[in-house]
Coordinates of C-alpha atoms in Angstrom, one line a residue:
M1 CA -7.5 -3.4 8.2
E2 CA -7.6 -5.8 11.1
L3 CA -6.0 -9.2 11.5
S4 CA -8.1 -12.2 12.4
E5 CA -7.4 -13.9 15.7
Q6 CA -5.5 -16.6 13.9
Q7 CA -3.4 -14.1 11.9
L8 CA -2.7 -12.1 15.0
Q9 CA -1.7 -15.2 16.9
C10 CA 0.6 -16.1 14.0
K11 CA 2.2 -12.6 14.2
Q12 CA 2.7 -12.8 18.0
D13 CA 4.2 -16.3 17.8
A14 CA 6.5 -15.3 15.0
A15 CA 7.6 -12.1 17.0
S16 CA 8.4 -14.2 20.0
F17 CA 10.3 -16.8 18.0
T18 CA 12.3 -14.0 16.2
D19 CA 13.2 -12.3 19.5
Q20 CA 14.3 -15.6 21.0
Y21 CA 15.9 -17.5 18.2
I22 CA 16.9 -15.1 15.4
V23 CA 17.8 -11.6 16.8
P24 CA 20.6 -13.0 19.0
Y25 CA 22.3 -14.5 15.9
A26 CA 21.7 -11.8 13.3
G27 CA 25.0 -10.0 13.8
L28 CA 26.9 -13.3 13.8
H29 CA 25.2 -14.2 10.4
D30 CA 26.5 -11.0 9.0
R31 CA 30.0 -11.4 10.3
E32 CA 30.4 -15.1 9.4
E33 CA 28.4 -14.9 6.2
R34 CA 26.4 -18.0 7.0
L35 CA 23.3 -19.0 9.0
H36 CA 24.0 -20.5 12.3
P37 CA 23.0 -24.2 12.6
E38 CA 21.0 -23.6 15.7
V39 CA 18.9 -21.0 13.8
I40 CA 18.2 -23.5 11.0
D41 CA 17.3 -26.2 13.5
S42 CA 14.9 -23.8 15.3
L43 CA 13.2 -23.0 11.9
K44 CA 12.8 -26.8 11.3
S45 CA 11.3 -27.5 14.7
S46 CA 9.0 -24.5 14.6
G47 CA 7.5 -25.7 11.3
Y48 CA 8.1 -22.3 9.6
L49 CA 9.9 -23.9 6.7
G50 CA 6.5 -25.4 5.9
S51 CA 4.5 -22.3 6.4
M52 CA 3.5 -22.1 2.7
I53 CA 2.9 -25.8 2.3
P54 CA -0.6 -27.3 2.7
R55 CA -1.4 -29.3 5.8
E56 CA -2.1 -32.4 3.7
Y57 CA 1.6 -32.5 2.9
G58 CA 2.8 -31.8 6.4
G59 CA 3.0 -28.0 6.2
M60 CA 1.3 -25.3 8.3
G61 CA -1.0 -24.2 5.4
L62 CA -0.9 -20.6 6.4
D63 CA -3.1 -18.1 4.5
P64 CA -1.3 -15.4 2.5
I65 CA -1.5 -12.7 5.2
S66 CA -0.2 -15.1 7.9
V67 CA 2.7 -15.9 5.5
G68 CA 3.2 -12.2 5.2
V69 CA 3.3 -11.3 8.8
L70 CA 5.6 -14.3 9.5
N71 CA 8.0 -12.9 6.9
E72 CA 7.7 -9.4 8.4
E73 CA 8.7 -10.6 11.9
I74 CA 11.5 -12.8 10.7
G75 CA 12.7 -10.0 8.4
R76 CA 12.7 -7.7 11.4
G77 CA 15.1 -10.1 13.1
C78 CA 17.4 -11.0 10.2
S79 CA 17.1 -10.5 6.4
S80 CA 19.3 -13.5 5.7
V81 CA 17.0 -15.9 7.6
R82 CA 14.0 -14.4 5.8
S83 CA 15.7 -15.1 2.5
L84 CA 15.8 -18.8 3.4
L85 CA 12.0 -18.8 3.9
T86 CA 11.6 -17.0 0.5
V87 CA 13.7 -19.3 -1.7
H88 CA 12.7 -22.5 0.1
G89 CA 9.0 -21.5 -0.4
M90 CA 9.6 -20.7 -4.1
V91 CA 10.7 -24.3 -4.6
A92 CA 7.8 -25.7 -2.6
I93 CA 5.1 -23.7 -4.4
A94 CA 6.5 -24.6 -7.8
I95 CA 6.2 -28.3 -6.9
Q96 CA 2.7 -27.8 -5.4
K97 CA 1.4 -25.8 -8.4
F98 CA 3.1 -27.5 -11.3
G99 CA 4.4 -30.9 -10.1
S100 CA 2.7 -34.3 -10.4
E101 CA 1.0 -35.8 -7.4
E102 CA 3.9 -38.2 -7.1
M103 CA 6.3 -35.3 -7.0
R104 CA 4.2 -33.4 -4.4
S105 CA 3.8 -36.5 -2.2
Y106 CA 7.5 -37.2 -2.2
W107 CA 9.0 -33.7 -1.9
L108 CA 6.6 -31.5 -0.1
P109 CA 6.6 -33.4 3.3
R110 CA 10.4 -33.3 3.2
L111 CA 10.5 -29.6 2.5
A112 CA 7.8 -28.9 5.2
S113 CA 9.8 -30.7 7.9
G114 CA 13.1 -29.2 6.9
E115 CA 14.6 -32.6 6.1
I116 CA 15.7 -30.9 3.0
T117 CA 15.9 -27.2 2.0
G118 CA 15.3 -25.7 -1.4
A119 CA 16.9 -23.0 -3.6
F120 CA 15.8 -21.2 -6.7
G121 CA 18.1 -21.5 -9.7
L122 CA 17.2 -18.9 -12.4
S123 CA 19.9 -16.2 -12.5
E124 CA 23.1 -16.7 -14.5
P125 CA 26.4 -14.9 -14.9
G126 CA 25.1 -13.2 -18.0
V127 CA 21.4 -13.3 -17.4
G128 CA 19.5 -11.4 -14.7
S129 CA 16.2 -9.6 -15.3
D130 CA 15.9 -11.0 -18.9
A131 CA 15.1 -14.5 -17.6
K132 CA 13.8 -15.9 -20.9
S133 CA 17.4 -15.6 -22.2
I134 CA 18.9 -18.2 -19.9
E135 CA 21.8 -20.0 -21.5
T136 CA 21.7 -23.2 -19.4
V137 CA 20.5 -26.1 -21.7
A138 CA 18.9 -29.4 -21.1
E139 CA 19.3 -32.1 -23.8
S140 CA 17.2 -35.3 -23.9
N141 CA 19.1 -38.5 -24.0
G142 CA 16.1 -40.7 -24.4
E143 CA 15.6 -41.5 -20.8
G144 CA 16.1 -38.2 -19.1
Y145 CA 17.9 -34.9 -19.6
L146 CA 21.5 -33.7 -19.4
L147 CA 21.9 -30.2 -18.0
N148 CA 24.8 -27.9 -18.8
G149 CA 25.4 -24.3 -17.7
K150 CA 26.0 -22.0 -14.9
K151 CA 23.7 -20.3 -12.3
K152 CA 24.8 -17.3 -10.2
W153 CA 23.6 -15.4 -7.1
I154 CA 21.7 -18.4 -5.9
T155 CA 20.4 -17.6 -2.5
M156 CA 21.1 -20.5 0.0
G157 CA 23.0 -22.3 -2.8
Q158 CA 25.7 -23.3 -0.2
L159 CA 23.1 -24.8 2.0
A160 CA 20.3 -26.2 -0.2
D161 CA 19.6 -29.9 -0.8
L162 CA 17.2 -29.3 -3.8
F163 CA 17.4 -26.8 -6.6
L164 CA 14.8 -25.6 -9.0
I165 CA 16.9 -25.2 -12.1
F166 CA 15.7 -23.5 -15.3
A167 CA 17.2 -24.6 -18.6
Q168 CA 16.4 -24.4 -22.3
V169 CA 14.9 -27.5 -23.9
K170 CA 15.2 -26.9 -27.6
G171 CA 14.9 -23.2 -27.0
K172 CA 12.0 -23.6 -24.6
P173 CA 12.6 -22.5 -20.9
T174 CA 11.9 -25.5 -18.7
A175 CA 12.1 -26.1 -14.9
F176 CA 13.8 -29.2 -13.4
L177 CA 14.5 -30.4 -9.8
V178 CA 18.2 -31.1 -9.3
E179 CA 19.5 -32.6 -6.0
R180 CA 22.7 -31.4 -4.4
N181 CA 24.3 -34.8 -4.7
N182 CA 23.6 -35.1 -8.5
P183 CA 26.9 -36.0 -10.2
G184 CA 28.3 -33.1 -12.3
L185 CA 26.8 -30.4 -10.0
K186 CA 29.5 -28.2 -8.5
I187 CA 28.8 -25.5 -5.9
Q188 CA 31.1 -22.5 -5.5
P189 CA 30.4 -20.2 -2.6
I190 CA 30.1 -16.4 -3.2
N191 CA 31.3 -14.2 -0.3
G192 CA 31.9 -10.6 0.3
M193 CA 28.5 -9.3 -0.6
L194 CA 27.3 -5.8 0.5
G195 CA 24.4 -7.0 2.6
V196 CA 22.2 -9.9 3.6
K197 CA 25.5 -11.6 4.1
G198 CA 24.2 -14.7 5.7
S199 CA 22.1 -15.7 2.7
M200 CA 24.9 -18.1 1.6
L201 CA 25.0 -17.3 -2.1
A202 CA 26.6 -19.7 -4.5
E203 CA 27.4 -20.2 -8.2
L204 CA 26.3 -23.5 -9.6
H205 CA 28.2 -25.3 -12.3
L206 CA 26.2 -28.0 -14.1
E207 CA 28.3 -30.3 -16.3
Q208 CA 26.4 -33.2 -17.8
V209 CA 24.1 -33.3 -14.8
Y210 CA 21.6 -36.1 -15.5
V211 CA 18.0 -35.8 -14.2
E212 CA 15.2 -38.2 -14.9
S213 CA 12.2 -37.0 -17.0
D214 CA 9.9 -37.1 -13.9
R215 CA 12.1 -34.3 -12.4
M216 CA 10.7 -31.8 -14.9
V217 CA 8.3 -29.3 -13.2
G218 CA 5.5 -28.4 -15.5
S219 CA 6.1 -29.0 -19.2
P220 CA 8.7 -27.8 -21.8
G221 CA 8.3 -24.1 -22.5
T222 CA 6.4 -23.3 -19.2
G223 CA 9.6 -22.6 -17.2
I224 CA 9.4 -18.8 -17.3
S225 CA 5.9 -18.0 -18.4
M226 CA 4.3 -20.1 -15.7
V227 CA 6.7 -21.7 -13.2
A228 CA 9.1 -18.9 -12.6
L229 CA 6.5 -16.2 -12.7
H230 CA 4.4 -18.0 -10.1
C231 CA 7.5 -18.4 -7.9
L232 CA 8.7 -14.9 -8.4
D233 CA 5.3 -13.5 -7.4
Y234 CA 5.6 -15.4 -4.1
G235 CA 9.2 -14.2 -3.8
R236 CA 8.3 -10.5 -4.3
Y237 CA 5.5 -10.9 -1.8
T238 CA 7.7 -12.2 1.0
V239 CA 10.5 -9.7 0.2
A240 CA 8.0 -6.9 0.4
W241 CA 6.9 -8.1 3.9
G242 CA 10.6 -8.6 4.8
C243 CA 11.2 -4.9 3.9
V244 CA 8.4 -3.9 6.3
G245 CA 10.0 -6.0 9.0
L246 CA 13.4 -4.4 8.4
G247 CA 11.8 -1.0 8.4
Q248 CA 10.2 -1.8 11.7
A249 CA 13.6 -2.8 13.1
C250 CA 15.0 0.5 11.9
L251 CA 12.2 2.3 13.7
E252 CA 12.6 0.4 17.0
A253 CA 16.4 1.0 17.0
S254 CA 15.9 4.7 16.2
L255 CA 13.3 5.2 18.9
S256 CA 15.5 3.4 21.5
Y257 CA 18.6 5.5 20.6
A258 CA 16.8 8.8 20.3
G259 CA 15.2 8.1 23.7
S260 CA 18.5 7.5 25.5
R261 CA 21.0 9.7 23.7
C262 CA 21.5 13.2 25.2
Q263 CA 22.9 16.2 23.2
F264 CA 23.0 19.8 24.3
G265 CA 21.3 18.9 27.5
A266 CA 18.3 17.2 26.0
L267 CA 17.3 13.8 24.6
L268 CA 17.5 13.5 20.8
Q269 CA 13.8 12.6 20.7
E270 CA 13.1 16.2 21.8
N271 CA 14.9 17.7 18.8
Q272 CA 12.3 18.7 16.2
L273 CA 14.5 17.6 13.3
I274 CA 14.9 14.2 14.9
Q275 CA 11.2 14.1 15.4
K276 CA 10.6 14.8 11.8
M277 CA 12.8 11.9 10.8
L278 CA 11.1 9.6 13.2
T279 CA 7.7 10.6 11.9
E280 CA 8.8 9.9 8.3
I281 CA 10.0 6.4 9.4
I282 CA 6.7 5.7 11.2
V283 CA 4.5 6.8 8.3
D284 CA 6.6 5.1 5.6
V285 CA 6.7 1.7 7.4
R286 CA 2.9 1.8 8.1
A287 CA 2.2 2.7 4.5
A288 CA 4.3 -0.2 3.2
R289 CA 2.6 -2.5 5.6
L290 CA -0.8 -1.5 4.3
L291 CA 0.2 -2.2 0.7
C292 CA 1.4 -5.6 1.8
Y293 CA -1.9 -6.3 3.5
Q294 CA -3.8 -5.3 0.4
S295 CA -1.7 -7.6 -1.7
G296 CA -2.2 -10.4 0.8
Y297 CA -5.9 -9.9 0.9
L298 CA -6.2 -10.1 -2.9
K299 CA -4.2 -13.3 -2.9
E300 CA -6.5 -14.7 -0.2
V301 CA -9.6 -14.1 -2.3
M302 CA -7.7 -15.2 -5.5
D303 CA -8.2 -11.8 -7.2
P304 CA -6.0 -11.7 -10.4
D305 CA -5.1 -8.1 -9.5
S306 CA -3.0 -9.5 -6.6
I307 CA -0.1 -9.9 -9.0
M308 CA 0.1 -6.2 -9.8
E309 CA -0.6 -5.3 -6.2
T310 CA 2.4 -7.4 -5.2
W311 CA 4.6 -5.6 -7.8
T312 CA 3.4 -2.3 -6.2
A313 CA 3.9 -3.5 -2.6
K314 CA 7.4 -4.7 -3.3
Y315 CA 8.4 -1.6 -5.2
Y316 CA 7.2 0.7 -2.5
A317 CA 8.5 -1.4 0.4
A318 CA 12.0 -1.8 -1.1
D319 CA 12.2 2.0 -1.7
M320 CA 10.8 2.7 1.7
V321 CA 13.3 0.6 3.6
N322 CA 16.2 2.3 1.9
K323 CA 15.0 5.7 3.0
V324 CA 14.1 4.5 6.5
A325 CA 17.5 2.8 6.9
H326 CA 19.2 6.0 5.7
R327 CA 17.3 8.0 8.4
A328 CA 18.1 5.5 11.1
V329 CA 21.8 5.8 10.4
Q330 CA 21.5 9.5 10.4
I331 CA 19.8 9.5 13.7
H332 CA 22.6 7.4 15.2
G333 CA 25.3 9.7 13.8
A334 CA 28.8 8.2 13.8
K335 CA 27.5 5.2 15.8
G336 CA 25.2 4.4 12.9
C337 CA 28.3 3.7 10.8
S338 CA 29.7 1.2 13.3
A339 CA 29.1 -2.5 13.3
E340 CA 28.5 -2.1 17.1
Y341 CA 25.0 -0.9 16.2
P342 CA 22.6 -2.9 14.1
V343 CA 21.4 0.0 11.9
E344 CA 24.7 -0.3 10.0
R345 CA 23.7 -3.8 9.0
F346 CA 20.1 -2.7 8.4
Y347 CA 21.4 0.0 5.9
R348 CA 23.4 -2.6 3.9
D349 CA 20.6 -5.2 4.0
A350 CA 18.1 -2.6 2.8
R351 CA 20.2 -1.9 -0.3
V352 CA 20.0 -5.5 -1.4
N353 CA 16.3 -5.6 -1.1
E354 CA 15.9 -3.1 -3.8
I355 CA 17.6 -5.4 -6.3
I356 CA 16.4 -8.9 -5.5
E357 CA 13.1 -10.3 -7.0
G358 CA 13.3 -7.6 -9.6
T359 CA 15.1 -4.3 -9.5
T360 CA 13.3 -1.0 -8.8
Q361 CA 13.7 -0.1 -12.5
M362 CA 12.1 -3.4 -13.6
H363 CA 9.2 -2.6 -11.2
E364 CA 8.8 0.8 -12.7
M365 CA 8.6 -0.6 -16.2
V366 CA 6.1 -3.2 -15.3
I367 CA 3.8 -1.0 -13.2
A368 CA 3.8 1.9 -15.6
S369 CA 3.2 -0.4 -18.7
Y370 CA 0.4 -2.2 -16.9
A371 CA -1.2 1.1 -16.0
A372 CA -0.9 2.4 -19.5
S373 CA -2.4 -0.7 -21.1
T374 CA -5.3 -0.7 -18.5
H375 CA -6.0 2.9 -19.3
E376 CA -6.0 2.2 -23.1
S377 CA -8.5 -0.7 -22.5
V378 CA -10.8 1.6 -20.5
Q379 CA -10.6 4.2 -23.2
E380 CA -11.5 1.6 -25.9
E381 CA -14.4 0.4 -23.9
A382 CA -15.7 3.9 -23.5
V383 CA -15.6 4.5 -27.2
L384 CA -17.5 1.3 -27.8
L385 CA -20.2 2.3 -25.3

């Protein structure tokens, strides 16, 4: 598969941007557990925060593959910065797809410019993969809604200005826009995570948080079945590409180290066992990238199979990057266990990617169940014929 000239230019621009503005700060993000303000400012000025937003609302209006290669390059530089693009985009596409024209006209230009940043509020202390069982509630008071509950593991929760919060309206999961300055919203930072440490996680406490009726995204009952699933599809897609970028970073670090480190009178890259590991890294990264291309292409032509292809791409890419990061650390030996070398961070970041946007086990259940149901349909059609 070949990129168009526009897509190739997007990849080259994103690569240069990453090398200049993100890579130098990646280690700092990990140590300080926050994104550096200069990096956030550079994202705003570059327009990348609006990469997924249509041009008519001030965004870049990138096609799915261009969005993918952008997330690959930024993921190569820093998984925490890529996570900002993911959750910010999830809020934007929810408003674009399910919001009113007034909502789109007001919020999307502000999200595109970076005037405000968004975060996705679905997970709770007692609810993860079983999203339909959220316990946060929204009760109508005649004019609007009062939200009560807790959200946990909210990426960029410490930073975001606008949250897409999911709550039960008379037992029907529903999505709402909640601003950071809403009275009753308390934000508690979460620190000490294993990896992607600069993603500024937070726990949100909502106590009688009032939102007007026009802050509802979609309609009552569509929160999970439509809004969340649409957002999570975008999230899985960008995480899959981010895994490819992280795998590429592991490859580049491993090639550099193996090409400069001498043992027993020869460079590591001349050792056949090291060559085997490098080969496995190269092939695995390329295979994951092709799955992401396939998913992006199907999104571009609006093929409904793109949803399952995205599940497949994220499943493989997340598994791949853990194997690749393991090999990268092994190639570095003891230095791979030291924070002086980036592969130590890559290894921890890779582990997180196998959990976010659906664990590996959830992917296995969905992919296998879909394959089984498709097979049964084919068999039934054959009998009818």
